[in-house]
């Protein structure tokens, strides 16, 4: 499984990096909208929306919300990203609430209409703000494309570091009821890997040495958020008895299984970057 997981990553990672560094922001935003909506489609499965027509309608509603945000941001002077900024703040607030949800495992764990409504709302609050945050980071000047790559590589490195350190040294369970395989040792391994990559990446993106403490703070917060995102998706899977969100990516599960941490980390990184000014 580790070999398959690594091979899949080796194929997908260069494509993602090339898209981030080479595409202009409007094209990247359009491409990632497709990817994020594909992840949302899998989210609907975890929310027990089994009917294809219902899933399609819900997906179109979220697509229209994305289109509305883009349309409302246009102006005669080239546009404003205020709505994207507001959506990013909403995303950060949502993930703080999601952290509280993790403490109450049984909340919305039944299979009635009210539980589905909570989880469907959660899907929109996770996906749309993350997409807006991605656009904000990539559109930022200077070197927004590099900063977006840093934000994503931090999550990838933290995830890989947690996986390998947890497998080798993990003993203390991080959240045994939600995700039995995650360990405290893996968490610290992921923090170390993500922080190292984040500092190196920040220099690549043009940060000054004096800005590195601020970058380190936001990287740690973004990694913490990514852990919440990962655990929250695990919570959804536990509620419905699913191992993966789908079987689309060999060794990795579904698209949502690769996006869960990213969805939570991007709004935190975008807000922190804007707040601390690096």
Coordinates of C-alpha atoms in Angstrom, one line a residue:
X1 CA 0.0 0.0 0.0
X2 CA 2.9 2.4 0.8
X3 CA 4.4 1.8 -2.7
X4 CA 1.0 2.5 -4.4
X5 CA 0.5 5.6 -2.2
X6 CA 4.0 6.9 -3.1
X7 CA 3.5 6.2 -6.8
X8 CA 0.2 8.0 -6.9
X9 CA 1.8 11.0 -5.1
X10 CA 4.7 11.0 -7.5
X11 CA 2.3 11.3 -10.5
X12 CA -0.1 13.9 -9.0
X13 CA 2.3 16.2 -7.2
X14 CA 4.2 17.4 -10.3
X15 CA 0.9 18.2 -12.0
X16 CA -0.3 20.2 -9.1
X17 CA 2.9 22.1 -8.7
X18 CA 3.0 22.9 -12.4
X19 CA -0.6 24.2 -12.3
X20 CA 0.1 26.4 -9.3
X21 CA 3.3 27.9 -10.7
X22 CA 2.4 28.2 -14.4
X23 CA -1.3 29.0 -14.6
X24 CA -2.8 32.5 -14.2
X25 CA -5.1 32.9 -11.2
X26 CA -8.4 32.8 -13.2
X27 CA -7.4 29.5 -14.8
X28 CA -6.2 28.0 -11.6
X29 CA -9.3 29.0 -9.8
X30 CA -11.4 27.4 -12.5
X31 CA -9.4 24.2 -12.3
X32 CA -9.5 24.0 -8.5
X33 CA -13.2 24.6 -8.5
X34 CA -13.6 21.3 -10.4
X35 CA -11.3 19.5 -8.0
X36 CA -13.0 21.0 -4.9
X37 CA -16.4 20.2 -6.2
X38 CA -15.4 16.6 -6.9
X39 CA -14.4 16.5 -3.3
X40 CA -17.7 17.9 -2.3
X41 CA -19.5 15.2 -4.3
X42 CA -17.7 12.7 -2.1
X43 CA -18.7 14.7 0.9
X44 CA -22.4 14.2 -0.1
X45 CA -21.8 10.5 0.0
X46 CA -20.5 10.7 3.6
X47 CA -23.6 12.9 4.4
X48 CA -25.7 9.9 3.1
X49 CA -27.1 11.6 0.1
X50 CA -27.4 8.5 -2.0
X51 CA -29.6 9.7 -4.8
X52 CA -27.6 10.9 -7.8
X53 CA -30.1 13.6 -8.8
X54 CA -30.1 15.1 -5.3
X55 CA -26.3 15.1 -5.3
X56 CA -26.2 16.8 -8.7
X57 CA -28.6 19.5 -7.6
X58 CA -26.6 20.1 -4.4
X59 CA -23.4 20.3 -6.4
X60 CA -25.0 22.8 -8.9
X61 CA -26.1 25.0 -5.9
X62 CA -22.5 25.1 -4.7
X63 CA -21.2 25.8 -8.2
X64 CA -23.6 28.6 -8.6
X65 CA -22.4 30.0 -5.2
X66 CA -18.8 30.0 -6.6
X67 CA -19.9 31.7 -9.8
X68 CA -21.9 34.3 -7.9
X69 CA -18.8 35.2 -5.8
X70 CA -16.8 35.6 -8.9
X71 CA -19.5 37.7 -10.7
X72 CA -20.1 39.9 -7.7
X73 CA -16.4 40.6 -7.4
X74 CA -16.2 42.1 -10.8
X75 CA -16.0 45.8 -11.4
X76 CA -15.0 48.4 -14.0
X77 CA -11.6 48.7 -12.4
X78 CA -10.8 45.0 -12.5
X79 CA -12.5 43.6 -9.5
X80 CA -12.4 43.3 -5.8
X81 CA -11.6 40.3 -3.6
X82 CA -13.5 41.5 -0.6
X83 CA -16.1 38.8 -0.8
X84 CA -13.4 36.2 -1.1
X85 CA -11.8 37.7 2.0
X86 CA -15.1 37.5 3.9
X87 CA -15.6 33.9 2.8
X88 CA -12.1 33.1 4.1
X89 CA -12.9 34.5 7.5
X90 CA -16.1 32.5 7.5
X91 CA -14.0 29.4 6.8
X92 CA -11.7 30.0 9.7
X93 CA -14.7 30.4 12.0
X94 CA -16.3 27.2 10.7
X95 CA -13.2 25.2 11.4
X96 CA -13.1 26.5 15.0
X97 CA -16.7 25.2 15.3
X98 CA -15.7 22.0 13.7
X99 CA -13.0 21.5 16.5
X100 CA -15.9 21.8 19.0
X101 CA -17.9 19.2 16.9
X102 CA -15.0 16.8 17.3
X103 CA -15.4 16.9 21.1
X104 CA -19.0 15.9 20.7
X105 CA -18.6 12.7 18.6
X106 CA -22.3 11.8 18.6
X107 CA -23.6 15.1 17.3
X108 CA -25.5 14.6 14.0
X109 CA -24.3 11.0 14.0
X110 CA -27.8 9.6 13.4
X111 CA -29.3 9.1 9.9
X112 CA -32.2 11.5 9.9
X113 CA -32.8 14.7 7.9
X114 CA -31.5 17.0 10.5
X115 CA -28.1 15.3 10.6
X116 CA -27.8 15.4 6.8
X117 CA -28.6 19.2 6.8
X118 CA -25.8 19.9 9.3
X119 CA -23.3 17.9 7.3
X120 CA -24.4 19.4 4.0
X121 CA -24.0 22.9 5.4
X122 CA -20.6 21.8 6.8
X123 CA -19.6 20.8 3.3
X124 CA -20.3 24.2 1.8
X125 CA -18.6 25.9 4.7
X126 CA -15.5 23.8 4.2
X127 CA -15.2 23.8 0.5
X128 CA -16.2 27.3 -0.7
X129 CA -14.1 29.3 1.8
X130 CA -11.1 27.1 1.1
X131 CA -11.5 27.8 -2.6
X132 CA -11.7 31.5 -1.9
X133 CA -8.6 31.4 0.3
X134 CA -6.7 29.6 -2.5
X135 CA -7.7 32.4 -4.9
X136 CA -6.6 35.0 -2.5
X137 CA -3.2 33.5 -1.9
X138 CA -2.5 32.9 -5.5
X139 CA -3.6 36.4 -6.6
X140 CA -1.5 38.1 -3.9
X141 CA 1.5 40.1 -4.9
X142 CA 4.3 39.5 -5.0
X143 CA 4.8 35.8 -5.6
X144 CA 1.3 34.7 -4.8
X145 CA 1.8 31.5 -6.8
X146 CA 4.8 30.6 -4.7
X147 CA 3.0 31.3 -1.5
X148 CA 0.2 29.1 -2.5
X149 CA 2.7 26.3 -3.2
X150 CA 4.2 26.9 0.2
X151 CA 0.7 26.6 1.9
X152 CA 0.0 23.3 0.1
X153 CA 3.4 21.8 0.5
X154 CA 3.3 22.5 4.3
X155 CA 0.1 20.4 4.5
X156 CA 1.5 17.7 2.3
X157 CA 4.7 17.6 4.3
X158 CA 2.9 17.5 7.6
X159 CA 0.6 14.7 6.4
X160 CA 3.6 12.7 5.2
X161 CA 5.6 13.4 8.3
X162 CA 2.7 12.3 10.6
X163 CA 2.2 9.2 8.5
X164 CA 5.7 7.9 8.6
X165 CA 6.6 9.0 12.1
X166 CA 3.3 7.6 13.4
X167 CA 4.0 4.3 11.8
X168 CA 7.5 4.0 13.2
X169 CA 7.2 5.6 16.6
X170 CA 3.5 6.1 17.3
X171 CA 2.3 4.8 20.7
X172 CA -0.1 7.4 22.2
X173 CA -3.4 7.7 20.3
X174 CA -4.4 11.2 19.3
X175 CA -8.1 10.6 18.9
X176 CA -8.8 6.9 19.2
X177 CA -12.5 7.1 18.8
X178 CA -12.4 9.1 15.6
X179 CA -9.1 8.0 14.0
X180 CA -7.4 5.1 15.8
X181 CA -4.3 5.3 13.5
X182 CA -3.4 8.9 14.4
X183 CA -0.9 9.3 17.2
X184 CA 0.6 12.2 19.2
X185 CA 4.0 11.2 18.0
X186 CA 2.8 11.4 14.4
X187 CA 1.3 14.9 15.2
X188 CA 4.7 16.2 16.3
X189 CA 6.4 14.5 13.4
X190 CA 4.0 16.3 11.1
X191 CA 4.6 19.6 12.8
X192 CA 8.3 19.3 12.5
X193 CA 8.2 18.3 8.8
X194 CA 5.7 21.0 7.9
X195 CA 7.5 23.7 9.8
X196 CA 10.9 22.9 8.2
X197 CA 9.3 22.9 4.7
X198 CA 7.3 26.1 5.5
X199 CA 10.4 28.0 6.6
X200 CA 12.4 26.9 3.5
X201 CA 9.4 27.6 1.3
X202 CA 8.9 31.1 2.7
X203 CA 12.4 32.0 1.7
X204 CA 11.7 30.7 -1.8
X205 CA 8.5 32.8 -1.9
X206 CA 10.5 35.9 -1.0
X207 CA 10.0 36.3 2.8
X208 CA 12.6 38.3 4.7
X209 CA 14.5 36.7 7.5
X210 CA 12.7 39.0 10.0
X211 CA 9.4 37.7 8.8
X212 CA 10.2 34.0 9.5
X213 CA 8.9 34.0 13.0
X214 CA 5.5 35.2 11.7
X215 CA 5.6 32.6 9.0
X216 CA 6.4 29.9 11.5
X217 CA 3.5 30.9 13.7
X218 CA 1.0 30.7 10.8
X219 CA 2.5 27.5 9.5
X220 CA 1.9 25.9 12.9
X221 CA -1.6 27.2 13.0
X222 CA -2.3 26.0 9.5
X223 CA -0.9 22.5 10.3
X224 CA -3.2 22.5 13.4
X225 CA -6.1 23.4 11.3
X226 CA -5.2 20.6 8.8
X227 CA -5.3 18.1 11.6
X228 CA -8.8 19.3 12.5
X229 CA -9.9 18.9 8.9
X230 CA -8.4 15.4 8.7
X231 CA -10.1 14.4 11.9
X232 CA -13.4 15.9 10.9
X233 CA -13.5 13.9 7.7
X234 CA -12.6 10.8 9.7
X235 CA -15.6 11.7 12.0
X236 CA -17.9 11.8 8.9
X237 CA -16.6 8.4 7.8
X238 CA -17.0 6.9 11.2
X239 CA -20.6 8.0 11.3
X240 CA -21.4 6.1 8.1
X241 CA -18.9 3.3 8.4
X242 CA -16.8 4.2 5.4
X243 CA -13.0 3.7 5.2
X244 CA -12.4 6.2 2.4
X245 CA -14.4 8.9 0.7
X246 CA -14.0 6.9 -2.6
X247 CA -11.6 4.6 -4.3
X248 CA -10.6 7.1 -7.0
X249 CA -6.9 7.6 -6.1
X250 CA -5.0 4.3 -5.5
X251 CA -3.4 4.2 -2.1
X252 CA -5.0 7.5 -1.1
X253 CA -8.8 6.8 -1.2
X254 CA -10.8 9.6 -2.7
X255 CA -10.2 13.3 -3.6
X256 CA -11.7 14.4 -0.3
X257 CA -9.2 12.2 1.6
X258 CA -6.5 14.3 0.0
X259 CA -8.3 17.6 0.4
X260 CA -9.5 17.3 4.0
X261 CA -6.5 18.9 5.6
X262 CA -6.1 21.4 2.8
X263 CA -9.7 22.6 3.2
X264 CA -9.0 23.6 6.8
X265 CA -5.4 24.9 6.3
X266 CA -6.0 27.3 3.4
X267 CA -8.3 29.8 5.1
X268 CA -6.0 29.9 8.2
X269 CA -2.9 30.4 6.0
X270 CA -4.6 33.1 3.9
X271 CA -6.0 35.0 6.9
X272 CA -2.7 34.8 8.8
X273 CA -0.7 35.9 5.8
X274 CA -2.9 38.9 5.3
X275 CA -2.9 39.7 9.0
X276 CA 0.8 39.5 9.6
X277 CA 1.7 40.9 6.2
X278 CA 4.3 38.5 4.8

